[in-house]
Amino acid sequence: MKLENDLYLRALRREQTERTPVWLMRQAGRYLPEYRKVRAQAGDFMTLASTPEMACEVTIQPLERFPLDAAIIFSDILTIPDAMGLGLYFEPGEGPKFNNPITEAKQIADLPVPEAEDLQYVMDAIELTTRTLNGRVPLIGFSGSPWTLLTYMIENGGSKTYAKSKALLYKTPELAHQLLDKLAQSIVKYLIGQIQSGASAVQVFDSWGGVLSPADFQQFSLKYMQQIVDGLKAAGFGDTPIVLFSKGANQNLNELSQTGCHGLGLDWTIDISDAKKLTGDQVALQGNLDPATLYAPDEFIRQAVKKVLDEYGSEPGHVFNLGHGMQPDMEPEKVAILVDAVRTYSAK
Ligand code: CP3
């Protein structure tokens, strides 16, 4: 489909753009009253995510308010573990949980590798949203990284210490590798399905890459993101931009930039100019304003946006974003200020 606004895709290909494109991680969500309304109608998160009409509606909601340059399909990274049979649910205030958690490492051998059709509701939501957007902006597909999905599967939810996940890595590395390999295989199928359904680019969220030492990161996270990049290329999808976002893993940026991905997401704990030095002209960079900036006064937000843009400089290859996702208690009015500042200060 011909896109009216392809700034985001051009920036990821490091082509010149009239201004810096902007979208925000978790731009659809509870900070928007219109999201909370549809969420309440759905009753629970999985009903919302697995009903294409509703997923499409909440995907587009932030674009109706703000002139964003990309939409990201409303779904979750934990759909793959769900499709493997773990049974995902969200306990209010508690975060994600599984009905059939992995309690014994030997269960890993029996886990299936889901096909894209096993996640048909995501494919349907992407198809419907692509059709509804009708070329307005690109739609981003996504998945979790193998390592980040492993942590949720092994901890049965979030964790502060990642004790069980790390015990698995260190006590039975062969089982950890078996799980990571299965996850990487299913992610390749999943992302290919998303691209075939209409996604113009894909992002891999390695939200917990930063809890690994650099050596462990290489072995247990980077290796499997490499498998994903290689898998997409081998299947003929190498032209679709792929963005890797390893939060808290800035010490690995140079290695990440050599995977053959198109872009790297950055958290806010590194100056984007330093990230650029580490990654050379290999990749585009996406980021990296501290999301908490959205709690600040308007003029502070404007200056903080300008600082990130100035630090990146005038070369092509920057997609403006936050360094992590938006929070439910953020005010929509602040997003309007941020997006306006990006558009104003980056205009060539
Ligand atoms: O707008 C968007 O960014 C698209 C939708 C999206 C969601 N989750 C919706 C969601 C995306 C891209 C994600 C990715 C995701 N999910 C990540 C990676 C990004 C990151 O934050 O590092 C992770 C780690 C998850 C796992 C996850 N999903 C958690 C920990 C939670 C609970 C957190 C909470 O605030 O309750 C979710 C649920 C979830 N996924 C919500 C949303 C909007 C909130 C649940 C709700 O509305 O009931």
mmCIF file of C-alpha atoms and ligand atoms in Angstrom:
data_model
loop_
_atom_site.group_PDB
_atom_site.id
_atom_site.type_symbol
_atom_site.label_atom_id
_atom_site.label_comp_id
_atom_site.label_asym_id
_atom_site.label_seq_id
_atom_site.Cartn_x
_atom_site.Cartn_y
_atom_site.Cartn_z
ATOM 1 C CA MET A 1 0.000 0.000 0.000
ATOM 2 C CA LYS A 2 1.235 3.487 -0.860
ATOM 3 C CA LEU A 3 1.889 5.488 2.302
ATOM 4 C CA GLU A 4 0.969 9.168 2.645
ATOM 5 C CA ASN A 5 3.510 9.542 5.433
ATOM 6 C CA ASP A 6 6.579 7.300 5.236
ATOM 7 C CA LEU A 7 8.959 9.453 7.326
ATOM 8 C CA TYR A 8 9.403 6.685 9.905
ATOM 9 C CA LEU A 9 10.397 4.105 7.259
ATOM 10 C CA ARG A 10 12.699 6.531 5.469
ATOM 11 C CA ALA A 11 14.428 7.451 8.729
ATOM 12 C CA LEU A 12 14.966 3.747 9.493
ATOM 13 C CA ARG A 13 16.562 3.407 6.055
ATOM 14 C CA ARG A 14 18.735 6.403 6.931
ATOM 15 C CA GLU A 15 17.294 8.494 4.103
ATOM 16 C CA GLN A 16 16.861 12.278 4.356
ATOM 17 C CA THR A 17 13.541 13.392 5.829
ATOM 18 C CA GLU A 18 11.881 16.819 6.000
ATOM 19 C CA ARG A 19 11.697 16.434 9.774
ATOM 20 C CA THR A 20 12.312 13.793 12.422
ATOM 21 C CA PRO A 21 9.481 11.243 12.655
ATOM 22 C CA VAL A 22 8.024 10.527 16.102
ATOM 23 C CA TRP A 23 6.017 7.772 17.759
ATOM 24 C CA LEU A 24 5.943 6.732 21.412
ATOM 25 C CA MET A 25 6.300 3.342 23.022
ATOM 26 C CA ARG A 26 2.972 2.423 24.641
ATOM 27 C CA GLN A 27 1.287 5.312 22.855
ATOM 28 C CA ALA A 28 -1.982 3.353 23.111
ATOM 29 C CA GLY A 29 -2.962 2.642 26.683
ATOM 30 C CA ARG A 30 -4.453 3.589 29.976
ATOM 31 C CA TYR A 31 -3.325 7.244 29.958
ATOM 32 C CA LEU A 32 -6.027 7.819 27.309
ATOM 33 C CA PRO A 33 -9.628 7.981 28.610
ATOM 34 C CA GLU A 34 -10.881 6.641 25.261
ATOM 35 C CA TYR A 35 -8.635 3.580 25.751
ATOM 36 C CA ARG A 36 -9.986 2.988 29.263
ATOM 37 C CA LYS A 37 -13.495 3.069 27.854
ATOM 38 C CA VAL A 38 -12.841 0.336 25.245
ATOM 39 C CA ARG A 39 -10.782 -1.601 27.804
ATOM 40 C CA ALA A 40 -13.767 -1.549 30.200
ATOM 41 C CA GLN A 41 -16.094 -2.727 27.400
ATOM 42 C CA ALA A 42 -13.706 -5.597 26.651
ATOM 43 C CA GLY A 43 -13.605 -6.626 30.308
ATOM 44 C CA ASP A 44 -10.109 -8.046 30.196
ATOM 45 C CA PHE A 45 -6.893 -7.305 28.342
ATOM 46 C CA MET A 46 -6.809 -10.495 26.249
ATOM 47 C CA THR A 47 -10.364 -9.946 24.980
ATOM 48 C CA LEU A 48 -9.315 -6.450 23.905
ATOM 49 C CA ALA A 49 -6.129 -7.669 22.225
ATOM 50 C CA SER A 50 -7.800 -10.643 20.521
ATOM 51 C CA THR A 51 -10.844 -8.831 19.139
ATOM 52 C CA PRO A 52 -9.561 -7.272 15.890
ATOM 53 C CA GLU A 53 -12.150 -4.432 15.822
ATOM 54 C CA MET A 54 -11.236 -3.357 19.341
ATOM 55 C CA ALA A 55 -7.485 -3.798 18.854
ATOM 56 C CA CYS A 56 -7.749 -1.713 15.677
ATOM 57 C CA GLU A 57 -9.717 1.010 17.431
ATOM 58 C CA VAL A 58 -7.255 1.434 20.313
ATOM 59 C CA THR A 59 -4.261 1.243 17.932
ATOM 60 C CA ILE A 60 -5.596 4.276 16.065
ATOM 61 C CA GLN A 61 -6.788 6.264 19.103
ATOM 62 C CA PRO A 62 -3.474 8.061 19.768
ATOM 63 C CA LEU A 63 -3.269 9.044 16.068
ATOM 64 C CA GLU A 64 -6.620 10.771 16.301
ATOM 65 C CA ARG A 65 -5.233 12.987 19.040
ATOM 66 C CA PHE A 66 -1.622 13.558 17.997
ATOM 67 C CA PRO A 67 0.110 13.832 14.593
ATOM 68 C CA LEU A 68 2.263 10.741 15.168
ATOM 69 C CA ASP A 69 4.271 9.239 12.314
ATOM 70 C CA ALA A 70 3.611 5.554 13.042
ATOM 71 C CA ALA A 71 1.052 3.299 14.671
ATOM 72 C CA ILE A 72 2.012 0.179 16.632
ATOM 73 C CA ILE A 73 -0.423 -2.709 16.618
ATOM 74 C CA PHE A 74 -2.203 -3.099 19.930
ATOM 75 C CA SER A 75 -1.170 -6.478 21.293
ATOM 76 C CA ASP A 76 1.364 -7.763 23.792
ATOM 77 C CA ILE A 77 4.748 -9.469 23.734
ATOM 78 C CA LEU A 78 3.318 -12.378 25.760
ATOM 79 C CA THR A 79 1.046 -13.667 22.965
ATOM 80 C CA ILE A 80 3.725 -16.210 21.943
ATOM 81 C CA PRO A 81 4.006 -17.885 25.366
ATOM 82 C CA ASP A 82 0.189 -17.883 25.384
ATOM 83 C CA ALA A 83 0.171 -19.650 21.994
ATOM 84 C CA MET A 84 2.697 -22.164 23.365
ATOM 85 C CA GLY A 85 -0.018 -23.208 25.783
ATOM 86 C CA LEU A 86 0.888 -21.263 28.925
ATOM 87 C CA GLY A 87 -2.459 -19.449 29.128
ATOM 88 C CA LEU A 88 -1.785 -15.731 29.601
ATOM 89 C CA TYR A 89 -3.931 -13.562 31.865
ATOM 90 C CA PHE A 90 -3.566 -10.216 33.599
ATOM 91 C CA GLU A 91 -4.443 -9.849 37.259
ATOM 92 C CA PRO A 92 -5.436 -6.210 37.905
ATOM 93 C CA GLY A 93 -2.511 -4.404 39.525
ATOM 94 C CA GLU A 94 -0.323 -7.519 39.366
ATOM 95 C CA GLY A 95 0.859 -7.665 35.769
ATOM 96 C CA PRO A 96 1.025 -10.738 33.551
ATOM 97 C CA LYS A 97 0.572 -14.323 34.815
ATOM 98 C CA PHE A 98 0.202 -17.776 33.261
ATOM 99 C CA ASN A 99 -2.394 -20.452 34.031
ATOM 100 C CA ASN A 100 0.058 -23.210 33.102
ATOM 101 C CA PRO A 101 3.455 -21.846 34.160
ATOM 102 C CA ILE A 102 6.698 -23.713 33.622
ATOM 103 C CA THR A 103 7.376 -25.251 37.025
ATOM 104 C CA GLU A 104 9.891 -27.879 35.903
ATOM 105 C CA ALA A 105 12.630 -27.307 33.368
ATOM 106 C CA LYS A 106 11.827 -30.603 31.642
ATOM 107 C CA GLN A 107 8.537 -29.090 30.390
ATOM 108 C CA ILE A 108 10.639 -27.036 27.957
ATOM 109 C CA ALA A 109 11.262 -30.005 25.652
ATOM 110 C CA ASP A 110 7.508 -30.441 25.118
ATOM 111 C CA LEU A 111 6.731 -26.816 24.263
ATOM 112 C CA PRO A 112 5.499 -26.377 20.679
ATOM 113 C CA VAL A 113 6.799 -23.771 18.217
ATOM 114 C CA PRO A 114 3.615 -21.874 17.248
ATOM 115 C CA GLU A 115 2.915 -20.940 13.635
ATOM 116 C CA ALA A 116 1.639 -17.482 12.669
ATOM 117 C CA GLU A 117 -1.816 -19.063 12.169
ATOM 118 C CA ASP A 118 -1.841 -19.995 15.844
ATOM 119 C CA LEU A 119 -1.869 -16.238 16.462
ATOM 120 C CA GLN A 120 -4.461 -15.542 13.799
ATOM 121 C CA TYR A 121 -6.149 -12.836 15.913
ATOM 122 C CA VAL A 122 -2.963 -10.753 15.739
ATOM 123 C CA MET A 123 -2.775 -11.237 11.960
ATOM 124 C CA ASP A 124 -6.471 -10.257 11.666
ATOM 125 C CA ALA A 125 -5.959 -7.158 13.829
ATOM 126 C CA ILE A 126 -2.991 -6.088 11.680
ATOM 127 C CA GLU A 127 -4.920 -6.666 8.464
ATOM 128 C CA LEU A 128 -7.907 -4.679 9.683
ATOM 129 C CA THR A 129 -5.741 -1.869 11.080
ATOM 130 C CA THR A 130 -3.678 -1.618 7.873
ATOM 131 C CA ARG A 131 -6.900 -1.385 5.886
ATOM 132 C CA THR A 132 -8.377 1.203 8.256
ATOM 133 C CA LEU A 133 -5.211 3.322 8.284
ATOM 134 C CA ASN A 134 -5.393 3.275 4.503
ATOM 135 C CA GLY A 135 -1.814 4.478 4.065
ATOM 136 C CA ARG A 136 -1.979 7.284 6.633
ATOM 137 C CA VAL A 137 1.142 6.118 8.477
ATOM 138 C CA PRO A 138 3.110 2.843 8.671
ATOM 139 C CA LEU A 139 1.940 0.167 11.100
ATOM 140 C CA ILE A 140 4.619 -1.374 13.309
ATOM 141 C CA GLY A 141 4.447 -5.063 14.230
ATOM 142 C CA PHE A 142 6.388 -6.411 17.202
ATOM 143 C CA SER A 143 7.392 -9.274 19.422
ATOM 144 C CA GLY A 144 9.346 -9.752 22.618
ATOM 145 C CA SER A 145 12.935 -10.978 22.372
ATOM 146 C CA PRO A 146 13.619 -14.625 23.187
ATOM 147 C CA TRP A 147 15.419 -13.693 26.421
ATOM 148 C CA THR A 148 12.676 -11.325 27.595
ATOM 149 C CA LEU A 149 9.975 -13.912 26.864
ATOM 150 C CA LEU A 150 12.021 -16.559 28.684
ATOM 151 C CA THR A 151 12.050 -14.400 31.836
ATOM 152 C CA TYR A 152 8.245 -14.062 31.881
ATOM 153 C CA MET A 153 7.773 -17.770 31.178
ATOM 154 C CA ILE A 154 10.209 -18.941 33.841
ATOM 155 C CA GLU A 155 9.303 -16.373 36.522
ATOM 156 C CA ASN A 156 5.552 -16.686 35.796
ATOM 157 C CA GLY A 157 5.358 -12.916 35.413
ATOM 158 C CA GLY A 158 7.643 -10.011 36.166
ATOM 159 C CA SER A 159 10.623 -10.229 38.501
ATOM 160 C CA LYS A 160 12.984 -8.004 40.434
ATOM 161 C CA THR A 161 15.932 -10.430 40.574
ATOM 162 C CA TYR A 162 15.392 -12.830 37.625
ATOM 163 C CA ALA A 163 16.573 -15.523 40.035
ATOM 164 C CA LYS A 164 14.738 -18.435 38.391
ATOM 165 C CA SER A 165 15.690 -17.359 34.872
ATOM 166 C CA LYS A 166 19.350 -16.975 35.768
ATOM 167 C CA ALA A 167 19.345 -20.274 37.668
ATOM 168 C CA LEU A 168 18.063 -21.894 34.459
ATOM 169 C CA LEU A 169 20.874 -20.273 32.435
ATOM 170 C CA TYR A 170 23.588 -21.301 34.852
ATOM 171 C CA LYS A 171 22.363 -24.730 36.013
ATOM 172 C CA THR A 172 20.940 -26.105 32.781
ATOM 173 C CA PRO A 173 22.215 -23.917 29.942
ATOM 174 C CA GLU A 174 21.247 -26.553 27.366
ATOM 175 C CA LEU A 175 17.584 -26.240 28.406
ATOM 176 C CA ALA A 176 17.819 -22.438 28.353
ATOM 177 C CA HIS A 177 19.243 -22.605 24.821
ATOM 178 C CA GLN A 178 16.525 -25.034 23.778
ATOM 179 C CA LEU A 179 13.837 -22.618 24.997
ATOM 180 C CA LEU A 180 15.552 -19.572 23.463
ATOM 181 C CA ASP A 181 15.880 -21.385 20.129
ATOM 182 C CA LYS A 182 12.199 -22.380 20.137
ATOM 183 C CA LEU A 183 11.236 -18.812 20.945
ATOM 184 C CA ALA A 184 13.466 -17.401 18.183
ATOM 185 C CA GLN A 185 11.946 -19.841 15.669
ATOM 186 C CA SER A 186 8.412 -18.889 16.619
ATOM 187 C CA ILE A 187 9.229 -15.166 16.612
ATOM 188 C CA VAL A 188 10.543 -15.438 13.028
ATOM 189 C CA LYS A 189 7.267 -17.073 11.943
ATOM 190 C CA TYR A 190 5.245 -14.551 13.948
ATOM 191 C CA LEU A 191 7.018 -11.488 12.512
ATOM 192 C CA ILE A 192 6.812 -12.856 8.957
ATOM 193 C CA GLY A 193 3.075 -13.356 9.495
ATOM 194 C CA GLN A 194 2.764 -9.785 10.744
ATOM 195 C CA ILE A 195 4.628 -8.412 7.723
ATOM 196 C CA GLN A 196 2.457 -10.475 5.372
ATOM 197 C CA SER A 197 -0.627 -9.128 7.162
ATOM 198 C CA GLY A 198 0.439 -5.514 6.553
ATOM 199 C CA ALA A 199 3.071 -4.443 9.106
ATOM 200 C CA SER A 200 5.586 -2.077 7.442
ATOM 201 C CA ALA A 201 8.316 -2.599 10.050
ATOM 202 C CA VAL A 202 8.866 -4.771 13.109
ATOM 203 C CA GLN A 203 10.368 -4.113 16.523
ATOM 204 C CA VAL A 204 11.808 -6.654 18.957
ATOM 205 C CA PHE A 205 11.405 -5.621 22.612
ATOM 206 C CA ASP A 206 14.330 -6.967 24.632
ATOM 207 C CA SER A 207 13.032 -5.211 27.726
ATOM 208 C CA TRP A 208 15.220 -7.168 30.141
ATOM 209 C CA GLY A 209 18.418 -7.477 28.084
ATOM 210 C CA GLY A 210 20.028 -5.089 30.571
ATOM 211 C CA VAL A 211 19.921 -7.511 33.485
ATOM 212 C CA LEU A 212 22.530 -9.739 31.814
ATOM 213 C CA SER A 213 26.299 -9.267 31.993
ATOM 214 C CA PRO A 214 27.821 -8.414 28.588
ATOM 215 C CA ALA A 215 29.068 -12.005 28.160
ATOM 216 C CA ASP A 216 25.684 -13.487 29.096
ATOM 217 C CA PHE A 217 23.946 -10.944 26.879
ATOM 218 C CA GLN A 218 25.935 -12.185 23.878
ATOM 219 C CA GLN A 219 25.186 -15.819 24.612
ATOM 220 C CA PHE A 220 21.570 -15.673 25.780
ATOM 221 C CA SER A 221 20.055 -12.570 24.191
ATOM 222 C CA LEU A 222 22.060 -11.188 21.253
ATOM 223 C CA LYS A 223 22.602 -14.621 19.688
ATOM 224 C CA TYR A 224 18.849 -15.201 19.423
ATOM 225 C CA MET A 225 18.042 -11.715 18.155
ATOM 226 C CA GLN A 226 20.677 -12.405 15.501
ATOM 227 C CA GLN A 227 18.793 -15.618 14.680
ATOM 228 C CA ILE A 228 15.635 -13.524 14.198
ATOM 229 C CA VAL A 229 17.332 -10.963 11.911
ATOM 230 C CA ASP A 230 18.958 -13.762 9.902
ATOM 231 C CA GLY A 231 15.682 -15.702 9.755
ATOM 232 C CA LEU A 232 13.771 -12.734 8.337
ATOM 233 C CA LYS A 233 16.500 -12.121 5.753
ATOM 234 C CA ALA A 234 16.717 -15.776 4.736
ATOM 235 C CA ALA A 235 12.942 -15.835 4.210
ATOM 236 C CA GLY A 236 13.152 -12.814 1.881
ATOM 237 C CA PHE A 237 11.924 -10.149 4.326
ATOM 238 C CA GLY A 238 15.253 -8.361 4.662
ATOM 239 C CA ASP A 239 13.888 -5.120 3.195
ATOM 240 C CA THR A 240 11.329 -4.672 5.956
ATOM 241 C CA PRO A 241 12.970 -2.551 8.644
ATOM 242 C CA ILE A 242 13.640 -4.368 11.905
ATOM 243 C CA VAL A 243 14.391 -2.467 15.116
ATOM 244 C CA LEU A 244 15.990 -4.077 18.152
ATOM 245 C CA PHE A 245 15.416 -2.459 21.547
ATOM 246 C CA SER A 246 17.540 -3.858 24.378
ATOM 247 C CA LYS A 247 16.674 -1.746 27.383
ATOM 248 C CA GLY A 248 19.530 -1.084 29.797
ATOM 249 C CA ALA A 249 22.049 -2.795 27.535
ATOM 250 C CA ASN A 250 24.004 0.185 26.201
ATOM 251 C CA GLN A 251 27.313 -1.631 26.713
ATOM 252 C CA ASN A 252 26.209 -3.924 23.870
ATOM 253 C CA LEU A 253 25.210 -1.278 21.322
ATOM 254 C CA ASN A 254 28.153 -1.888 19.038
ATOM 255 C CA GLU A 255 27.426 -5.638 18.839
ATOM 256 C CA LEU A 256 23.719 -4.940 18.332
ATOM 257 C CA SER A 257 24.523 -2.579 15.454
ATOM 258 C CA GLN A 258 26.319 -5.384 13.642
ATOM 259 C CA THR A 259 23.385 -7.809 13.571
ATOM 260 C CA GLY A 260 22.101 -6.471 10.248
ATOM 261 C CA CYS A 261 19.060 -4.819 11.844
ATOM 262 C CA HIS A 262 17.952 -1.429 10.469
ATOM 263 C CA GLY A 263 17.478 0.425 13.737
ATOM 264 C CA LEU A 264 18.250 0.288 17.436
ATOM 265 C CA GLY A 265 15.987 1.539 20.198
ATOM 266 C CA LEU A 266 17.739 3.448 22.964
ATOM 267 C CA ASP A 267 16.742 3.986 26.566
ATOM 268 C CA TRP A 268 17.504 7.367 28.147
ATOM 269 C CA THR A 269 20.635 6.407 30.068
ATOM 270 C CA ILE A 270 23.010 7.188 27.202
ATOM 271 C CA ASP A 271 23.469 10.405 25.243
ATOM 272 C CA ILE A 272 22.242 9.722 21.729
ATOM 273 C CA SER A 273 25.477 11.289 20.398
ATOM 274 C CA ASP A 274 27.483 8.664 22.295
ATOM 275 C CA ALA A 275 25.216 5.907 20.998
ATOM 276 C CA LYS A 276 25.898 7.182 17.495
ATOM 277 C CA LYS A 277 29.645 6.874 18.048
ATOM 278 C CA LEU A 278 29.196 3.282 19.228
ATOM 279 C CA THR A 279 27.031 2.269 16.297
ATOM 280 C CA GLY A 280 28.711 4.257 13.514
ATOM 281 C CA ASP A 281 26.616 4.638 10.405
ATOM 282 C CA GLN A 282 25.412 1.036 10.533
ATOM 283 C CA VAL A 283 21.932 1.680 11.876
ATOM 284 C CA ALA A 284 19.241 4.258 12.540
ATOM 285 C CA LEU A 285 18.654 5.224 16.177
ATOM 286 C CA GLN A 286 15.288 5.462 17.878
ATOM 287 C CA GLY A 287 14.844 7.356 21.125
ATOM 288 C CA ASN A 288 15.685 8.507 23.637
ATOM 289 C CA LEU A 289 13.876 10.976 25.873
ATOM 290 C CA ASP A 290 13.384 9.923 29.502
ATOM 291 C CA PRO A 291 9.651 9.098 29.644
ATOM 292 C CA ALA A 292 9.431 10.846 33.026
ATOM 293 C CA THR A 293 10.006 14.113 31.125
ATOM 294 C CA LEU A 294 6.255 13.925 30.450
ATOM 295 C CA TYR A 295 5.683 14.784 34.134
ATOM 296 C CA ALA A 296 7.580 18.078 33.675
ATOM 297 C CA PRO A 297 6.282 21.582 32.839
ATOM 298 C CA ASP A 298 5.648 22.258 29.135
ATOM 299 C CA GLU A 299 8.726 24.388 28.551
ATOM 300 C CA PHE A 300 10.936 21.760 30.200
ATOM 301 C CA ILE A 301 9.533 19.156 27.801
ATOM 302 C CA ARG A 302 10.238 21.400 24.795
ATOM 303 C CA GLN A 303 13.834 21.992 25.867
ATOM 304 C CA ALA A 304 14.402 18.294 26.599
ATOM 305 C CA VAL A 305 13.104 17.369 23.136
ATOM 306 C CA LYS A 306 15.347 19.977 21.550
ATOM 307 C CA LYS A 307 18.352 18.613 23.448
ATOM 308 C CA VAL A 308 17.836 15.072 22.077
ATOM 309 C CA LEU A 309 17.365 16.427 18.537
ATOM 310 C CA ASP A 310 20.459 18.647 18.795
ATOM 311 C CA GLU A 311 22.536 15.831 20.192
ATOM 312 C CA TYR A 312 21.576 13.566 17.314
ATOM 313 C CA GLY A 313 22.411 16.310 14.830
ATOM 314 C CA SER A 314 21.301 16.832 11.267
ATOM 315 C CA GLU A 315 22.273 13.497 9.731
ATOM 316 C CA PRO A 316 19.473 11.199 8.587
ATOM 317 C CA GLY A 317 18.541 8.126 10.633
ATOM 318 C CA HIS A 318 16.765 9.395 13.737
ATOM 319 C CA VAL A 319 13.297 8.298 14.886
ATOM 320 C CA PHE A 320 12.197 10.281 17.928
ATOM 321 C CA ASN A 321 10.766 8.215 20.787
ATOM 322 C CA LEU A 322 10.819 7.858 24.545
ATOM 323 C CA GLY A 323 13.483 5.671 26.145
ATOM 324 C CA HIS A 324 10.723 3.372 27.443
ATOM 325 C CA GLY A 325 6.936 3.181 27.493
ATOM 326 C CA MET A 326 4.395 5.724 28.652
ATOM 327 C CA GLN A 327 2.797 5.291 32.070
ATOM 328 C CA PRO A 328 -0.935 5.262 32.894
ATOM 329 C CA ASP A 329 -0.672 8.433 35.029
ATOM 330 C CA MET A 330 0.786 10.596 32.247
ATOM 331 C CA GLU A 331 -1.326 13.436 30.846
ATOM 332 C CA PRO A 332 -2.318 13.343 27.158
ATOM 333 C CA GLU A 333 -1.776 17.146 26.944
ATOM 334 C CA LYS A 334 1.934 16.577 27.585
ATOM 335 C CA VAL A 335 2.168 14.225 24.611
ATOM 336 C CA ALA A 336 0.758 16.989 22.420
ATOM 337 C CA ILE A 337 3.552 19.304 23.634
ATOM 338 C CA LEU A 338 6.215 16.667 22.958
ATOM 339 C CA VAL A 339 5.009 15.838 19.444
ATOM 340 C CA ASP A 340 4.691 19.517 18.572
ATOM 341 C CA ALA A 341 8.226 20.183 19.835
ATOM 342 C CA VAL A 342 9.661 17.355 17.698
ATOM 343 C CA ARG A 343 7.877 18.670 14.609
ATOM 344 C CA THR A 344 8.857 22.288 15.248
ATOM 345 C CA TYR A 345 12.504 21.863 16.173
ATOM 346 C CA SER A 346 13.373 19.198 13.622
ATOM 347 C CA ALA A 347 11.838 20.877 10.553
ATOM 348 C CA LYS A 348 14.470 21.392 7.884
HETATM 349 O O1 CP3 B 1 0.877 1.191 22.272
HETATM 350 C C1 CP3 B 1 1.666 0.221 22.309
HETATM 351 O O2 CP3 B 1 2.855 0.337 22.640
HETATM 352 C C2 CP3 B 1 1.176 -1.130 21.792
HETATM 353 C C3 CP3 B 1 0.831 -2.117 22.732
HETATM 354 C C4 CP3 B 1 1.802 -2.814 23.673
HETATM 355 C C5 CP3 B 1 1.357 -3.356 24.886
HETATM 356 N N1 CP3 B 1 2.377 -4.078 25.435
HETATM 357 C C6 CP3 B 1 -0.001 -3.182 25.437
HETATM 358 C C7 CP3 B 1 -0.245 -3.434 26.866
HETATM 359 C C8 CP3 B 1 3.141 -3.160 23.520
HETATM 360 C C9 CP3 B 1 4.123 -2.793 22.423
HETATM 361 C C10 CP3 B 1 3.491 -3.967 24.651
HETATM 362 C C11 CP3 B 1 4.813 -4.587 24.836
HETATM 363 C C12 CP3 B 1 5.162 -5.174 26.130
HETATM 364 N N2 CP3 B 1 4.364 -5.917 26.983
HETATM 365 C C13 CP3 B 1 6.458 -5.156 26.668
HETATM 366 C C14 CP3 B 1 7.673 -4.548 26.007
HETATM 367 C C15 CP3 B 1 7.752 -3.100 26.194
HETATM 368 C C16 CP3 B 1 8.214 -2.711 27.577
HETATM 369 O O3 CP3 B 1 7.420 -2.061 28.267
HETATM 370 O O4 CP3 B 1 9.363 -3.011 27.908
HETATM 371 C C17 CP3 B 1 6.431 -5.841 27.900
HETATM 372 C C18 CP3 B 1 7.585 -6.055 28.853
HETATM 373 C C19 CP3 B 1 5.103 -6.328 28.085
HETATM 374 C C20 CP3 B 1 4.591 -7.181 29.185
HETATM 375 C C21 CP3 B 1 3.418 -6.596 29.847
HETATM 376 N N3 CP3 B 1 2.180 -6.426 29.257
HETATM 377 C C22 CP3 B 1 3.313 -6.122 31.175
HETATM 378 C C23 CP3 B 1 4.459 -6.110 32.165
HETATM 379 C C24 CP3 B 1 1.994 -5.683 31.354
HETATM 380 C C25 CP3 B 1 1.355 -5.173 32.595
HETATM 381 C C26 CP3 B 1 1.841 -3.817 32.898
HETATM 382 C C27 CP3 B 1 0.781 -2.938 33.425
HETATM 383 O O5 CP3 B 1 1.047 -1.737 33.347
HETATM 384 O O6 CP3 B 1 -0.262 -3.416 33.910
HETATM 385 C C28 CP3 B 1 1.319 -5.836 30.129
HETATM 386 C C29 CP3 B 1 -0.096 -5.478 29.867
HETATM 387 C C30 CP3 B 1 -0.315 -4.435 28.839
HETATM 388 N N4 CP3 B 1 0.156 -4.533 27.574
HETATM 389 C C31 CP3 B 1 -1.055 -3.225 28.989
HETATM 390 C C32 CP3 B 1 -1.019 -2.591 27.743
HETATM 391 C C33 CP3 B 1 -1.691 -1.313 27.348
HETATM 392 C C34 CP3 B 1 -1.780 -2.749 30.227
HETATM 393 C C35 CP3 B 1 -2.887 -3.674 30.598
HETATM 394 C C36 CP3 B 1 -4.290 -3.152 30.539
HETATM 395 O O7 CP3 B 1 -4.641 -2.202 29.814
HETATM 396 O O8 CP3 B 1 -5.087 -3.771 31.250
#
